[in-house]
Amino acid sequence: MKSLAIIISHPIQYYVPLFKLLAQHYNLKVFYTWGEEGSNAKYDPGFKKPVAWDIPLLEGYTYEFLTNAAKDAGSHHFNGIVNPDLIEKVKAFQPDAILVYGWAYKSHLKLLRHFKGKIPIWFRGDSTLLDEKKGIKQILRTLFLKRVYRNVDKALHVGSESKKYFRKFGIKEKDLIFVPHAVDNERFAVDRSKEAQQIRASLNIKHNDILVLFAGKLEHKKNPMLLLEAFIELDLLNVHLLFVGSGELEESIKFRVLSLGSKVQSTESFLWHNKSLKERIHFMDFQNQTQMPAVYQACDLFCLPSQGPGETWGLAVNEAMACGKAVLVSDKV
C-alpha cells in the first residue's frame, strides 16, 4: 500500500497522533466529513460547556474539510453529515485503501457501498455487545448491521469486546486486525512532577497522602456517584478523592458532599470526623489536554467506575497508565 484515504467526521485528539505517524510512511490524506465547522469549539453536552482542545490537531499530515450540506450539521445523528462530493474527492486522490471511522452517517455509509469491490475498505469502530438487549429491535439491528459490514474488507478492532461485535455481524476471523485504542504515551509520560506537586499542595494533600482521581464527564454512564459513596463509606484517613470535570451530575455530587454530617448532631468528635471527610473531597473544573498529564501525575490511583450503557472504552484509563498510575475500573470499561 502506498496511499491511504481516511474518512472521519472531525479532528479527534486521540486519532491525530496516529495520522501523523502514518503520514511519515504513506501518502496519507484525511477527509473530514463534518466540514470546517467540525474543527471549531463546540458545545459538549457531556461536559455541559463549549470545548476546544488546546493541542494542535491539524499539523503533521494532509487533510481536507469537505462541504457538508446537512441542514443540521454534526456528528450527533445520521443525517448530520451529507457530502455531495465525497466520492469524487476520494476518487481524485486515488488511494490504494480507504479507512473509514464509523458507518452511522449518511455519507460514510454511501461511501462504503460505493467503493466495495473497487478499493479495499478498512473499517475502524469501537462498538461492543456489552449493552445488547434481546428483542425484535435487536434482531432487525443484527440483520441491518450484517448488510452494512458486507461492504467492509478488513475491520480494525480495538479490544476483545470489539472483536466479538464484529464477529457477530459477519466479519470473518481472517479479516479482523487488532489495532488497540491508544493515546500519545510520550506526551503523558513527560515529567510534570513539579506541577503535580503544586496541584496537591493547592488541595492541601500531603506528600504521603493517597489521592484517588476521577477525570471525565460527570454523567450517569460513568457512574461517579458510586465512587463518591464508596469513598464516604470507607472513610479512610489520609486518602483524598478528586473529581476533575463537569456534567449533569456535578450539582448532585457537590450537594451530597455538602450534606455530609448534617443529619447527626450527637458528638463533637463525629462532626469533626465528617468535616475532615468533606475536606478530603475535592473538585476541579474541566481541564484541557495540556494540563491533564499534570493532573494524572498528581494522583496515586485513577478510578473509572462506569456502568454504561455506551461506555465503549474509557481512554482516560490509557492516559492515566501512560502517566504510570494504578487504575481501578469496572467491567463496563
XYZ file of C-alpha atoms in Angstrom:
333
model
C 0.000 0.000 0.000
C 1.337 3.422 -0.971
C -1.603 5.758 -0.390
C -4.352 5.771 2.217
C -7.537 7.851 2.420
C -9.049 8.261 5.884
C -12.709 9.178 6.277
C -13.640 10.632 9.652
C -16.134 13.218 10.884
C -13.829 15.745 12.609
C -10.396 16.125 14.247
C -10.202 13.966 17.392
C -7.320 14.277 19.832
C -6.929 10.515 20.219
C -6.582 9.814 16.486
C -4.426 12.695 15.242
C -1.149 11.218 16.640
C -1.852 8.069 14.601
C -2.468 10.137 11.464
C 0.853 11.915 11.974
C 2.654 8.597 12.359
C 1.045 7.078 9.252
C 1.851 10.205 7.242
C 5.553 9.516 7.811
C 5.263 6.225 5.938
C 2.431 6.600 3.420
C 0.825 9.102 1.115
C -1.976 9.926 3.523
C -4.972 12.207 3.255
C -7.672 12.676 5.870
C -11.117 13.750 4.685
C -13.077 15.498 7.441
C -16.724 14.992 6.555
C -18.324 17.300 9.135
C -16.682 20.206 7.348
C -14.569 23.023 8.742
C -17.154 23.676 11.438
C -16.197 20.347 12.968
C -12.786 21.716 13.950
C -14.223 24.678 15.860
C -15.026 24.833 19.547
C -18.377 23.187 20.072
C -20.814 22.661 22.909
C -20.240 19.294 24.559
C -23.471 18.070 26.179
C -21.488 15.701 28.402
C -19.335 18.461 29.895
C -22.215 20.974 29.557
C -19.904 23.625 28.105
C -18.130 24.574 24.848
C -14.911 22.620 24.392
C -11.916 23.408 22.173
C -8.848 21.218 22.591
C -5.667 23.171 23.254
C -3.264 20.902 21.364
C -2.653 21.173 17.580
C -4.912 18.773 15.685
C -4.230 19.877 12.109
C -0.463 19.550 11.867
C 1.831 16.842 10.510
C -0.492 15.317 7.905
C -2.551 16.243 4.832
C -6.258 16.840 5.302
C -9.274 18.407 3.646
C -12.501 19.737 5.087
C -15.365 18.651 2.868
C -18.535 20.577 2.147
C -21.301 19.372 4.441
C -24.751 20.073 3.013
C -26.673 18.769 6.031
C -29.352 21.101 7.405
C -28.408 20.169 10.983
C -24.699 19.507 10.560
C -22.896 17.446 13.171
C -21.823 14.006 14.311
C -24.823 13.516 16.594
C -27.160 11.968 14.011
C -27.185 10.033 10.721
C -28.261 12.947 8.520
C -25.771 15.331 10.110
C -23.067 14.505 7.567
C -24.024 14.846 3.902
C -21.108 15.389 1.494
C -22.156 15.774 -2.161
C -18.545 15.499 -3.392
C -17.054 12.912 -1.013
C -16.871 10.062 -3.525
C -15.383 12.266 -6.244
C -12.829 13.728 -3.852
C -11.700 10.255 -2.793
C -11.506 9.092 -6.399
C -9.324 12.070 -7.290
C -6.885 11.132 -4.504
C -6.576 7.592 -5.962
C -5.958 5.712 -2.709
C -4.798 2.113 -2.512
C -7.070 1.650 0.507
C -9.752 3.586 2.395
C -10.008 3.640 6.179
C -13.462 4.654 7.442
C -14.226 5.671 11.027
C -17.881 4.909 11.744
C -20.735 3.994 9.392
C -23.622 5.828 11.112
C -23.517 8.904 8.865
C -25.247 9.204 5.510
C -22.066 9.972 3.564
C -19.960 7.317 5.286
C -22.471 4.565 4.555
C -22.816 5.715 0.946
C -19.035 5.624 0.525
C -18.796 2.096 1.955
C -21.348 0.846 -0.547
C -19.845 2.724 -3.488
C -16.241 1.547 -3.142
C -17.000 -2.053 -2.135
C -15.122 -4.304 -4.575
C -13.307 -1.327 -6.148
C -10.855 -0.217 -3.451
C -10.114 -2.164 -0.240
C -12.276 -0.820 2.571
C -10.921 -0.865 6.107
C -13.256 -0.008 8.947
C -12.475 1.101 12.477
C -15.034 1.176 15.248
C -15.221 0.530 18.969
C -18.762 -0.766 19.384
C -19.326 -3.758 21.669
C -22.114 -6.123 22.697
C -21.880 -5.192 26.390
C -25.209 -3.350 26.408
C -27.034 -5.598 23.949
C -30.679 -6.347 24.718
C -32.822 -9.150 23.311
C -35.941 -8.456 21.309
C -37.310 -7.711 17.857
C -35.355 -4.448 17.605
C -32.104 -6.292 18.193
C -32.997 -8.901 15.556
C -33.678 -6.172 13.000
C -30.484 -4.368 14.003
C -28.476 -7.550 13.533
C -29.848 -8.026 10.018
C -29.103 -4.403 9.165
C -25.550 -4.462 10.520
C -24.727 -7.658 8.672
C -25.653 -5.830 5.471
C -23.516 -2.834 6.467
C -20.417 -4.898 7.224
C -20.636 -6.806 3.949
C -19.096 -3.667 2.492
C -16.006 -3.959 4.721
C -12.880 -5.877 3.706
C -10.938 -5.509 6.947
C -12.187 -4.463 10.390
C -9.789 -2.921 12.896
C -10.985 -3.972 16.335
C -9.810 -2.156 19.463
C -10.151 -4.961 22.007
C -11.708 -8.323 22.807
C -15.246 -6.968 23.215
C -14.928 -5.055 19.946
C -13.817 -8.255 18.215
C -16.893 -10.138 19.465
C -19.064 -7.378 17.988
C -17.534 -7.632 14.520
C -17.659 -11.439 14.535
C -21.384 -11.393 15.358
C -22.136 -9.155 12.404
C -20.319 -11.211 9.821
C -16.649 -10.173 9.749
C -14.508 -13.292 9.374
C -11.612 -14.020 11.709
C -9.054 -13.599 8.929
C -10.395 -10.119 8.192
C -10.075 -8.841 11.776
C -6.973 -6.840 12.719
C -6.154 -5.873 16.294
C -5.457 -2.119 16.419
C -5.936 -1.183 20.076
C -7.097 2.176 21.292
C -4.093 4.300 22.164
C -3.126 7.743 23.385
C 0.009 9.794 22.818
C 2.012 7.976 25.507
C 5.077 10.191 25.113
C 3.111 13.366 25.818
C 1.595 11.947 29.000
C 4.873 10.403 30.169
C 6.768 13.717 30.188
C 7.756 14.523 33.773
C 5.275 17.073 35.150
C 6.021 16.302 38.795
C 6.553 19.934 39.819
C 3.116 20.905 38.519
C 1.643 17.757 40.061
C 3.014 18.718 43.449
C 1.576 22.204 43.049
C -1.848 20.700 42.378
C -1.604 18.538 45.504
C -0.411 21.488 47.600
C -3.281 23.675 46.376
C -5.704 20.996 47.622
C -3.847 20.579 50.936
C -2.874 16.994 50.099
C 0.281 15.953 51.905
C 3.154 14.064 50.306
C 2.257 10.741 51.957
C -1.499 11.084 51.449
C -3.190 8.957 48.787
C -5.156 10.728 46.051
C -7.877 8.893 44.094
C -8.793 10.613 40.824
C -11.908 10.608 38.671
C -11.427 12.620 35.463
C -14.116 12.909 32.820
C -17.732 13.782 32.271
C -19.815 13.733 35.422
C -22.630 11.708 33.872
C -24.673 8.618 34.763
C -22.844 6.448 32.225
C -19.526 6.926 34.028
C -21.111 6.465 37.472
C -19.075 8.956 39.549
C -21.678 8.826 42.341
C -20.759 5.184 43.034
C -17.155 6.227 43.610
C -18.251 9.032 45.925
C -20.471 6.749 48.014
C -17.710 4.126 48.294
C -15.262 6.798 49.418
C -17.729 8.056 52.040
C -18.452 4.546 53.320
C -14.797 3.534 53.610
C -13.740 6.920 55.044
C -10.039 6.061 55.069
C -7.855 8.628 56.787
C -5.141 10.231 54.660
C -6.995 9.297 51.475
C -8.368 12.057 49.240
C -10.803 12.000 46.310
C -10.593 14.419 43.382
C -13.265 14.898 40.713
C -11.984 16.656 37.587
C -14.614 17.590 35.035
C -18.181 18.784 34.740
C -21.543 17.491 33.617
C -25.123 16.693 34.526
C -24.257 15.114 37.911
C -21.955 17.885 39.100
C -24.603 19.643 41.188
C -25.906 16.476 42.855
C -22.385 15.231 43.656
C -21.433 18.538 45.272
C -24.715 18.635 47.207
C -24.032 15.123 48.526
C -20.634 16.246 49.782
C -22.066 19.379 51.404
C -24.671 17.259 53.204
C -22.114 15.064 54.977
C -22.585 15.164 58.746
C -25.630 17.420 58.613
C -28.083 14.807 59.908
C -26.188 13.813 63.047
C -25.621 16.201 65.949
C -24.546 13.701 68.610
C -20.885 14.286 69.427
C -18.250 16.821 68.564
C -15.910 14.030 67.501
C -18.403 12.770 64.930
C -18.921 16.234 63.484
C -15.179 16.819 63.338
C -14.677 13.465 61.651
C -17.240 14.265 58.933
C -15.815 17.732 58.443
C -12.462 16.054 57.883
C -14.079 13.749 55.313
C -15.552 16.696 53.426
C -12.168 18.385 53.382
C -10.719 15.330 51.639
C -13.137 15.509 48.697
C -12.044 17.978 46.036
C -13.304 19.349 42.736
C -11.577 20.852 39.718
C -13.333 22.163 36.634
C -12.775 20.684 33.166
C -9.040 20.614 32.367
C -7.807 20.743 28.793
C -5.328 18.383 27.149
C -2.134 20.265 28.005
C -2.974 20.253 31.707
C -4.204 16.671 32.060
C -0.770 14.958 32.275
C -0.005 17.005 35.404
C -3.416 16.132 36.869
C -2.874 12.403 36.351
C 0.629 12.617 37.761
C -0.763 14.286 40.881
C -2.853 11.213 41.736
C -1.948 7.772 43.086
C -4.956 5.832 41.789
C -7.248 6.548 38.850
C -10.787 5.174 39.077
C -13.406 4.849 36.343
C -16.495 3.023 37.700
C -18.614 3.188 34.527
C -21.951 1.398 34.448
C -22.902 2.208 30.849
C -24.734 1.947 28.624
C -22.428 3.207 25.919
C -19.012 3.140 27.617
C -17.036 1.719 24.721
C -13.549 2.077 26.169
C -12.591 4.868 28.576
C -9.412 6.317 27.115
C -8.726 8.224 30.325
C -7.508 4.836 31.600
C -4.851 4.771 28.871
C -3.836 8.318 29.797
C -3.510 7.501 33.499
C -1.445 4.398 32.775
C 0.807 6.394 30.428
C 1.486 8.573 33.483
C 2.477 5.451 35.440
C -0.598 5.370 37.661
C -2.523 2.420 39.052
C -6.098 2.103 37.778
C -9.344 0.690 39.128
C -12.129 0.215 36.575
C -15.480 -1.532 36.234
C -16.153 -4.374 33.813
C -18.037 -1.939 31.555
C -14.791 -0.128 30.693
